[in-house]
Amino acid sequence: MSLVVYLAALLLALSAILLFRRPRAALRNPLTASTCAAVSMSALCFICSAPVTLAAVNRLTGIPNFGAPLTYSMISAYSCSLIILLIQWRGGPSELVRRSTRMAITVFGLLIAAIIVLFTLADARTERLNDLDTYYANTPYMREMIVLYLVGHGVCIVVMSAVCLKWMREVTGPLRTGLRLILIGLLLDVAGFEIAKITAVVARWLGHDLDYLSTSVAPPVVSLGALFCSVGFTLPRLLPSAIVHWQSLNDYRRLTPLWTEVQWAATAPKPSPSWWELPYARLQWLEVSIHDALLALAPLFDDRVRRISLATALDEGNTPGQAHVIAEAAMLADAARQAAAPVGRRFEEPSTYRLHATGSVVTTELVELAQALGQSPVVAAARRGSVIASHD
């Protein structure tokens, strides 16, 4: 069982690291901080509940079953973090958010204090690493402690389910998907943890043995449920950024023909983007460098090449918009060829024409120019220098 819960803890810890990749920004954002705290608390719950961890804690403290109140306190703290996260996620007036947060901390703080007091009063000298809930189900004070932490976690699940169901009808997109994943996780939590644990404990009260529900069924199911909840909480936070990076990576690749054509003319310094911002930062640097190179080549633009290429592109059946982009790409290719020549062409009056892409703030215009450079036969002719020659 330790392997299952440690694996769940590892996956949850990775989620927390992704969310906490910028510590200063995360701490300034209550929603991000709350999400990191909830996911981290979930990971700690699994670490503390593993039999290997329980045995180590008991051995280090010298108190049999000391890992039990520690784990139950962690579960209660995790429940509190989920409630606080939902409060922050839901938003509203700042005073209401603060008051609700303080109330949640107070209630679950009292619950944790009660768990510790009840364990102190109980007689639990026999160490139980896997079946403590059922073994001590009829022991005074231990019985109350077990019921208390199960009720506290159950209340958390009911509140979260009600809020998620109500909120899900009001939102769309990644946030709604995240809420659905959270509800799936809560359902697994109810079935695999609450119902299984309570059934096993009640069976002990009635003189029956259904310990396997607590020892074998609950751990893997609740691990899966926690993973669903964590993905549901992190998805709306990470998905928009992931989409931006993926689009940036795609645009970076599509700009390769344009960069290959003009890179030698660029003078913009190359930065050192952090690993986390690599796709987006690289795209920004590439766009700046391309614009720099286009400005450097602008004095060599030949309007004749553009006009002839525009007519040729229209004759080939391209739309006016496509023909315009092809004509500009052909003029750019011709300017690059002239600039790279041993004795470049010099105009008495340099062209004042500016490419449409240099006046746009979106990447789409540069991408269209790059695609024309890499695909159009009209541009290939300009690159060979045959556009003007064929019309002289």
Short mmCIF file of C-alpha atoms in Angstrom, two decimals:
data_model
loop_
_atom_site.label_atom_id
_atom_site.label_comp_id
_atom_site.label_asym_id
_atom_site.label_seq_id
_atom_site.Cartn_x
_atom_site.Cartn_y
_atom_site.Cartn_z
CA MET A 1 0.00 0.00 0.00
CA SER A 2 2.90 2.36 0.69
CA LEU A 3 3.92 2.26 -2.98
CA VAL A 4 0.41 3.30 -4.09
CA VAL A 5 0.18 6.26 -1.74
CA TYR A 6 3.77 7.36 -2.35
CA LEU A 7 3.11 7.36 -6.11
CA ALA A 8 -0.01 9.47 -5.58
CA ALA A 9 1.98 11.83 -3.36
CA LEU A 10 4.68 12.17 -6.03
CA LEU A 11 2.18 13.08 -8.75
CA LEU A 12 0.52 15.61 -6.46
CA ALA A 13 3.89 17.11 -5.54
CA LEU A 14 4.72 17.55 -9.23
CA SER A 15 1.44 19.42 -9.70
CA ALA A 16 2.32 21.70 -6.79
CA ILE A 17 5.79 22.37 -8.24
CA LEU A 18 4.27 23.36 -11.59
CA LEU A 19 1.93 25.79 -9.87
CA PHE A 20 4.69 27.15 -7.61
CA ARG A 21 7.30 27.61 -10.34
CA ARG A 22 7.37 31.37 -9.60
CA PRO A 23 7.33 31.56 -5.78
CA ARG A 24 7.08 35.35 -5.48
CA ALA A 25 4.23 35.66 -7.97
CA ALA A 26 2.45 32.66 -6.44
CA LEU A 27 2.60 34.07 -2.92
CA ARG A 28 1.21 37.41 -4.11
CA ASN A 29 -1.78 35.66 -5.72
CA PRO A 30 -4.14 34.22 -3.06
CA LEU A 31 -5.76 31.85 -5.56
CA THR A 32 -2.44 30.39 -6.74
CA ALA A 33 -1.16 30.17 -3.17
CA SER A 34 -4.36 28.42 -2.06
CA THR A 35 -4.14 25.95 -4.94
CA CYS A 36 -0.51 25.15 -4.14
CA ALA A 37 -1.38 24.72 -0.47
CA ALA A 38 -4.28 22.36 -1.19
CA VAL A 39 -2.30 20.19 -3.59
CA SER A 40 0.70 20.13 -1.24
CA MET A 41 -1.50 19.18 1.73
CA SER A 42 -2.98 16.35 -0.34
CA ALA A 43 0.52 15.04 -1.05
CA LEU A 44 1.43 15.28 2.66
CA CYS A 45 -1.71 13.33 3.60
CA PHE A 46 -0.66 10.43 1.41
CA ILE A 47 2.91 10.53 2.68
CA CYS A 48 1.77 10.50 6.31
CA SER A 49 -0.76 7.69 5.75
CA ALA A 50 1.73 5.27 4.21
CA PRO A 51 2.53 2.37 6.61
CA VAL A 52 6.25 2.96 6.14
CA THR A 53 5.85 6.59 7.22
CA LEU A 54 3.60 5.64 10.15
CA ALA A 55 6.17 3.16 11.42
CA ALA A 56 8.97 5.74 11.11
CA VAL A 57 6.96 8.41 12.96
CA ASN A 58 6.03 6.00 15.74
CA ARG A 59 9.63 4.93 16.11
CA LEU A 60 11.03 8.49 16.13
CA THR A 61 8.51 9.78 18.69
CA GLY A 62 8.52 6.64 20.81
CA ILE A 63 4.72 6.79 20.99
CA PRO A 64 2.75 3.85 19.54
CA ASN A 65 0.33 4.99 16.84
CA PHE A 66 1.45 8.64 17.02
CA GLY A 67 1.20 8.61 13.22
CA ALA A 68 -2.59 8.24 13.51
CA PRO A 69 -3.43 11.69 14.96
CA LEU A 70 -0.75 13.16 12.71
CA THR A 71 -2.43 11.67 9.63
CA TYR A 72 -5.94 12.57 10.81
CA SER A 73 -4.80 16.13 11.52
CA MET A 74 -3.29 16.31 8.04
CA ILE A 75 -6.54 15.05 6.51
CA SER A 76 -8.46 17.72 8.44
CA ALA A 77 -5.98 20.39 7.37
CA TYR A 78 -6.32 19.20 3.79
CA SER A 79 -10.11 19.46 4.07
CA CYS A 80 -9.69 23.00 5.37
CA SER A 81 -7.35 23.91 2.50
CA LEU A 82 -9.93 22.65 -0.01
CA ILE A 83 -12.65 24.79 1.56
CA ILE A 84 -10.35 27.84 1.53
CA LEU A 85 -9.39 27.15 -2.07
CA LEU A 86 -13.04 27.05 -3.09
CA ILE A 87 -13.61 30.31 -1.21
CA GLN A 88 -10.71 31.97 -3.04
CA TRP A 89 -11.68 30.41 -6.36
CA ARG A 90 -15.27 31.53 -6.03
CA GLY A 91 -14.23 35.06 -5.11
CA GLY A 92 -16.61 37.83 -4.06
CA PRO A 93 -16.29 40.79 -1.70
CA SER A 94 -12.89 40.77 -0.02
CA GLU A 95 -14.36 41.06 3.48
CA LEU A 96 -16.65 38.07 2.85
CA VAL A 97 -13.73 36.03 1.54
CA ARG A 98 -11.61 36.86 4.59
CA ARG A 99 -14.45 36.11 7.01
CA SER A 100 -15.22 32.77 5.35
CA THR A 101 -11.53 31.86 5.37
CA ARG A 102 -11.18 32.67 9.07
CA MET A 103 -14.27 30.63 9.84
CA ALA A 104 -12.94 27.58 7.97
CA ILE A 105 -9.58 27.83 9.74
CA THR A 106 -11.28 28.15 13.14
CA VAL A 107 -13.62 25.18 12.63
CA PHE A 108 -10.96 22.81 11.33
CA GLY A 109 -8.43 24.11 13.86
CA LEU A 110 -10.81 23.08 16.65
CA LEU A 111 -11.30 19.73 14.91
CA ILE A 112 -7.55 19.10 14.86
CA ALA A 113 -7.26 20.10 18.52
CA ALA A 114 -10.05 17.68 19.42
CA ILE A 115 -8.32 14.86 17.52
CA ILE A 116 -5.09 15.43 19.45
CA VAL A 117 -6.88 15.62 22.81
CA LEU A 118 -8.88 12.44 22.17
CA PHE A 119 -5.73 10.53 21.18
CA THR A 120 -4.01 11.73 24.35
CA LEU A 121 -6.88 10.42 26.47
CA ALA A 122 -7.12 7.08 24.64
CA ASP A 123 -5.32 3.85 25.46
CA ALA A 124 -3.75 2.82 22.15
CA ARG A 125 -0.58 0.95 23.09
CA THR A 126 -0.68 -1.65 20.31
CA GLU A 127 0.85 -0.30 17.08
CA ARG A 128 -1.43 -0.73 14.04
CA LEU A 129 -0.08 0.45 10.71
CA ASN A 130 -2.83 -0.73 8.34
CA ASP A 131 -6.04 -1.28 10.30
CA LEU A 132 -6.00 1.24 13.14
CA ASP A 133 -9.49 2.55 12.33
CA THR A 134 -11.14 -0.83 12.67
CA TYR A 135 -8.84 -2.25 15.37
CA TYR A 136 -9.65 0.63 17.74
CA ALA A 137 -13.24 1.14 16.54
CA ASN A 138 -14.60 0.16 19.96
CA THR A 139 -11.88 1.77 22.11
CA PRO A 140 -12.98 4.78 24.18
CA TYR A 141 -11.71 8.13 22.89
CA MET A 142 -10.07 6.43 19.89
CA ARG A 143 -13.57 5.63 18.69
CA GLU A 144 -14.60 9.28 19.00
CA MET A 145 -11.38 10.47 17.33
CA ILE A 146 -11.95 8.19 14.32
CA VAL A 147 -15.57 9.27 13.96
CA LEU A 148 -14.61 12.93 14.32
CA TYR A 149 -12.06 12.99 11.52
CA LEU A 150 -14.39 11.00 9.22
CA VAL A 151 -17.26 13.41 9.89
CA GLY A 152 -15.01 16.44 9.37
CA HIS A 153 -13.80 15.15 6.02
CA GLY A 154 -17.34 14.17 5.05
CA VAL A 155 -18.62 17.68 5.74
CA CYS A 156 -15.85 19.06 3.54
CA ILE A 157 -16.88 16.77 0.68
CA VAL A 158 -20.56 17.74 0.99
CA VAL A 159 -19.75 21.47 0.98
CA MET A 160 -17.38 21.15 -1.96
CA SER A 161 -19.83 19.06 -3.96
CA ALA A 162 -22.64 21.56 -3.41
CA VAL A 163 -20.47 24.53 -4.41
CA CYS A 164 -19.04 22.76 -7.47
CA LEU A 165 -22.47 21.67 -8.72
CA LYS A 166 -23.88 25.17 -8.33
CA TRP A 167 -20.83 26.86 -9.85
CA MET A 168 -20.57 24.43 -12.77
CA ARG A 169 -23.87 25.75 -14.15
CA GLU A 170 -22.43 29.27 -14.30
CA VAL A 171 -19.06 28.74 -16.01
CA THR A 172 -17.65 27.25 -19.22
CA GLY A 173 -14.32 26.22 -20.71
CA PRO A 174 -11.38 24.89 -18.68
CA LEU A 175 -12.96 26.01 -15.41
CA ARG A 176 -16.05 23.87 -16.01
CA THR A 177 -13.85 20.93 -17.01
CA GLY A 178 -11.88 21.39 -13.81
CA LEU A 179 -15.06 21.39 -11.72
CA ARG A 180 -16.20 18.16 -13.39
CA LEU A 181 -12.88 16.51 -12.56
CA ILE A 182 -13.19 17.70 -8.97
CA LEU A 183 -16.67 16.19 -8.73
CA ILE A 184 -15.35 12.87 -10.06
CA GLY A 185 -12.61 13.00 -7.42
CA LEU A 186 -15.13 13.78 -4.71
CA LEU A 187 -17.33 10.87 -5.81
CA LEU A 188 -14.35 8.53 -5.60
CA ASP A 189 -13.49 10.02 -2.20
CA VAL A 190 -17.01 9.38 -0.94
CA ALA A 191 -17.14 5.82 -2.28
CA GLY A 192 -13.56 4.79 -1.60
CA PHE A 193 -12.86 6.58 1.64
CA GLU A 194 -15.91 7.81 3.53
CA ILE A 195 -18.34 4.98 2.78
CA ALA A 196 -15.66 2.27 2.91
CA LYS A 197 -14.16 3.51 6.18
CA ILE A 198 -17.50 4.15 7.88
CA THR A 199 -18.88 0.77 6.79
CA ALA A 200 -15.82 -1.04 8.15
CA VAL A 201 -16.00 0.85 11.48
CA VAL A 202 -19.74 0.32 11.90
CA ALA A 203 -19.26 -3.38 11.08
CA ARG A 204 -16.82 -3.59 13.98
CA TRP A 205 -19.39 -1.93 16.26
CA LEU A 206 -21.89 -4.61 15.23
CA GLY A 207 -19.43 -7.45 15.74
CA HIS A 208 -18.60 -8.09 12.08
CA ASP A 209 -15.31 -7.96 10.18
CA LEU A 210 -15.23 -5.85 7.01
CA ASP A 211 -11.72 -4.55 7.60
CA TYR A 212 -10.72 -5.10 3.97
CA LEU A 213 -12.88 -2.11 2.99
CA SER A 214 -10.66 0.13 5.12
CA THR A 215 -7.31 -1.54 4.43
CA SER A 216 -7.54 -2.69 0.79
CA VAL A 217 -10.33 -0.75 -0.94
CA ALA A 218 -9.99 2.75 0.52
CA PRO A 219 -6.28 3.55 -0.15
CA PRO A 220 -6.15 3.06 -3.97
CA VAL A 221 -9.60 4.55 -4.59
CA VAL A 222 -8.98 7.65 -2.47
CA SER A 223 -5.58 8.07 -4.16
CA LEU A 224 -7.27 8.13 -7.53
CA GLY A 225 -9.91 10.53 -6.25
CA ALA A 226 -7.27 12.92 -4.91
CA LEU A 227 -5.51 12.89 -8.27
CA PHE A 228 -8.76 13.81 -10.03
CA CYS A 229 -9.34 16.66 -7.58
CA SER A 230 -5.79 17.97 -7.96
CA VAL A 231 -5.98 17.85 -11.75
CA GLY A 232 -9.32 19.64 -11.53
CA PHE A 233 -7.81 22.41 -9.41
CA THR A 234 -4.61 22.78 -11.44
CA LEU A 235 -6.02 22.40 -14.97
CA PRO A 236 -7.74 25.82 -15.15
CA ARG A 237 -4.53 27.39 -13.79
CA LEU A 238 -2.08 25.64 -16.11
CA LEU A 239 -4.06 24.99 -19.30
CA PRO A 240 -4.17 28.61 -20.60
CA SER A 241 -0.42 28.93 -20.14
CA ALA A 242 0.16 25.53 -21.78
CA ILE A 243 -1.96 26.57 -24.79
CA VAL A 244 0.03 29.80 -25.14
CA HIS A 245 3.34 27.91 -25.06
CA TRP A 246 2.10 25.30 -27.53
CA GLN A 247 0.90 28.01 -29.95
CA SER A 248 4.19 29.84 -29.49
CA LEU A 249 6.11 26.68 -30.32
CA ASN A 250 3.99 26.14 -33.43
CA ASP A 251 4.43 29.76 -34.58
CA TYR A 252 8.17 29.55 -33.93
CA ARG A 253 8.40 26.54 -36.23
CA ARG A 254 6.28 28.18 -38.94
CA LEU A 255 8.47 31.30 -38.91
CA THR A 256 11.57 29.25 -39.78
CA PRO A 257 11.50 30.04 -43.57
CA LEU A 258 11.35 33.77 -42.87
CA TRP A 259 14.11 33.63 -40.26
CA THR A 260 16.30 31.56 -42.59
CA GLU A 261 15.89 34.24 -45.25
CA VAL A 262 16.78 37.26 -43.11
CA GLN A 263 18.66 36.05 -40.02
CA TRP A 264 22.05 37.32 -41.22
CA ALA A 265 20.65 40.89 -41.33
CA ALA A 266 19.35 40.89 -37.74
CA THR A 267 21.31 42.72 -35.03
CA ALA A 268 19.01 42.16 -32.04
CA PRO A 269 20.87 40.52 -29.08
CA LYS A 270 19.78 37.04 -28.10
CA PRO A 271 18.41 36.83 -24.55
CA SER A 272 18.61 33.89 -22.16
CA PRO A 273 14.98 32.97 -21.45
CA SER A 274 14.20 30.83 -18.45
CA TRP A 275 13.28 27.21 -19.06
CA TRP A 276 9.70 27.76 -17.92
CA GLU A 277 9.11 30.50 -20.52
CA LEU A 278 11.18 28.95 -23.28
CA PRO A 279 8.57 28.67 -26.11
CA TYR A 280 6.94 32.06 -25.55
CA ALA A 281 10.21 33.89 -24.82
CA ARG A 282 11.89 32.37 -27.87
CA LEU A 283 9.00 33.42 -30.08
CA GLN A 284 9.18 36.98 -28.73
CA TRP A 285 12.91 37.14 -29.39
CA LEU A 286 12.43 35.69 -32.89
CA GLU A 287 9.75 38.26 -33.76
CA VAL A 288 11.94 41.13 -32.55
CA SER A 289 14.91 39.82 -34.54
CA ILE A 290 12.82 39.35 -37.70
CA HIS A 291 11.39 42.87 -37.45
CA ASP A 292 14.93 44.17 -36.95
CA ALA A 293 16.12 42.36 -40.09
CA LEU A 294 13.12 43.55 -42.13
CA LEU A 295 13.86 47.16 -41.23
CA ALA A 296 17.51 46.65 -42.25
CA LEU A 297 16.45 45.31 -45.66
CA ALA A 298 13.74 47.92 -46.28
CA PRO A 299 16.01 50.34 -48.23
CA LEU A 300 16.61 47.59 -50.81
CA PHE A 301 12.93 46.91 -51.53
CA ASP A 302 12.17 47.15 -55.25
CA ASP A 303 8.60 48.22 -56.02
CA ARG A 304 8.90 46.81 -59.52
CA VAL A 305 9.49 43.33 -58.15
CA ARG A 306 6.46 43.70 -55.90
CA ARG A 307 4.17 44.93 -58.72
CA ILE A 308 5.28 42.24 -61.19
CA SER A 309 5.00 39.50 -58.54
CA LEU A 310 1.52 40.74 -57.55
CA ALA A 311 0.32 40.50 -61.15
CA THR A 312 1.88 37.06 -61.57
CA ALA A 313 0.31 35.77 -58.32
CA LEU A 314 -3.12 37.04 -59.38
CA ASP A 315 -2.71 35.38 -62.79
CA GLU A 316 -1.98 32.09 -61.01
CA GLY A 317 -5.42 32.24 -59.34
CA ASN A 318 -4.49 33.49 -55.87
CA THR A 319 -6.92 35.71 -54.00
CA PRO A 320 -6.01 39.42 -53.72
CA GLY A 321 -4.98 38.91 -50.10
CA GLN A 322 -2.78 35.92 -50.91
CA ALA A 323 -1.30 37.69 -53.93
CA HIS A 324 -0.43 40.70 -51.78
CA VAL A 325 1.46 38.54 -49.27
CA ILE A 326 3.27 36.68 -52.10
CA ALA A 327 4.28 39.97 -53.71
CA GLU A 328 5.72 41.26 -50.45
CA ALA A 329 7.56 37.97 -49.89
CA ALA A 330 9.01 38.16 -53.40
CA MET A 331 10.19 41.75 -52.82
CA LEU A 332 11.78 40.67 -49.53
CA ALA A 333 13.52 37.71 -51.15
CA ASP A 334 14.87 39.97 -53.88
CA ALA A 335 16.13 42.49 -51.29
CA ALA A 336 17.86 39.71 -49.34
CA ARG A 337 19.50 38.49 -52.54
CA GLN A 338 20.72 42.00 -53.40
CA ALA A 339 22.04 42.62 -49.88
CA ALA A 340 23.98 39.35 -49.93
CA ALA A 341 25.56 40.10 -53.33
CA PRO A 342 29.23 41.25 -53.45
CA VAL A 343 28.10 44.55 -54.94
CA GLY A 344 24.54 45.12 -53.88
CA ARG A 345 22.09 47.23 -55.86
CA ARG A 346 21.78 50.78 -54.63
CA PHE A 347 18.77 52.99 -55.32
CA GLU A 348 19.06 56.73 -55.74
CA GLU A 349 15.85 57.01 -53.76
CA PRO A 350 15.41 54.07 -51.34
CA SER A 351 11.95 52.55 -51.21
CA THR A 352 9.56 53.95 -48.64
CA TYR A 353 7.36 50.85 -48.79
CA ARG A 354 6.85 49.04 -45.51
CA LEU A 355 5.77 45.44 -45.27
CA HIS A 356 2.31 44.90 -43.86
CA ALA A 357 3.77 42.49 -41.25
CA THR A 358 6.02 45.21 -39.79
CA GLY A 359 3.01 47.31 -38.89
CA SER A 360 1.10 44.47 -37.20
CA VAL A 361 1.31 43.43 -33.56
CA VAL A 362 0.13 39.86 -34.18
CA THR A 363 2.26 36.93 -35.28
CA THR A 364 -0.18 35.86 -37.99
CA GLU A 365 1.12 38.41 -40.54
CA LEU A 366 4.71 37.22 -40.10
CA VAL A 367 3.61 33.58 -40.36
CA GLU A 368 1.79 34.29 -43.66
CA LEU A 369 4.92 36.00 -45.00
CA ALA A 370 7.05 33.06 -43.90
CA GLN A 371 4.74 30.54 -45.57
CA ALA A 372 4.86 32.49 -48.84
CA LEU A 373 8.66 32.57 -48.68
CA GLY A 374 8.81 28.82 -48.30
CA GLN A 375 6.11 27.73 -50.75
CA SER A 376 5.43 30.22 -53.57
CA PRO A 377 7.11 29.73 -57.01
CA VAL A 378 6.80 33.49 -57.55
CA VAL A 379 9.03 34.05 -54.52
CA ALA A 380 11.45 31.41 -55.78
CA ALA A 381 11.77 33.34 -59.03
CA ALA A 382 12.52 36.56 -57.14
CA ARG A 383 15.12 34.73 -55.06
CA ARG A 384 16.86 33.74 -58.33
CA GLY A 385 16.68 37.31 -59.62
CA SER A 386 14.57 36.39 -62.65
CA VAL A 387 11.54 38.61 -61.96
CA ILE A 388 12.99 41.87 -63.32
CA ALA A 389 15.06 40.11 -65.97
CA SER A 390 12.03 38.43 -67.48
CA HIS A 391 10.22 41.79 -67.83
CA ASP A 392 13.13 43.97 -69.06
#
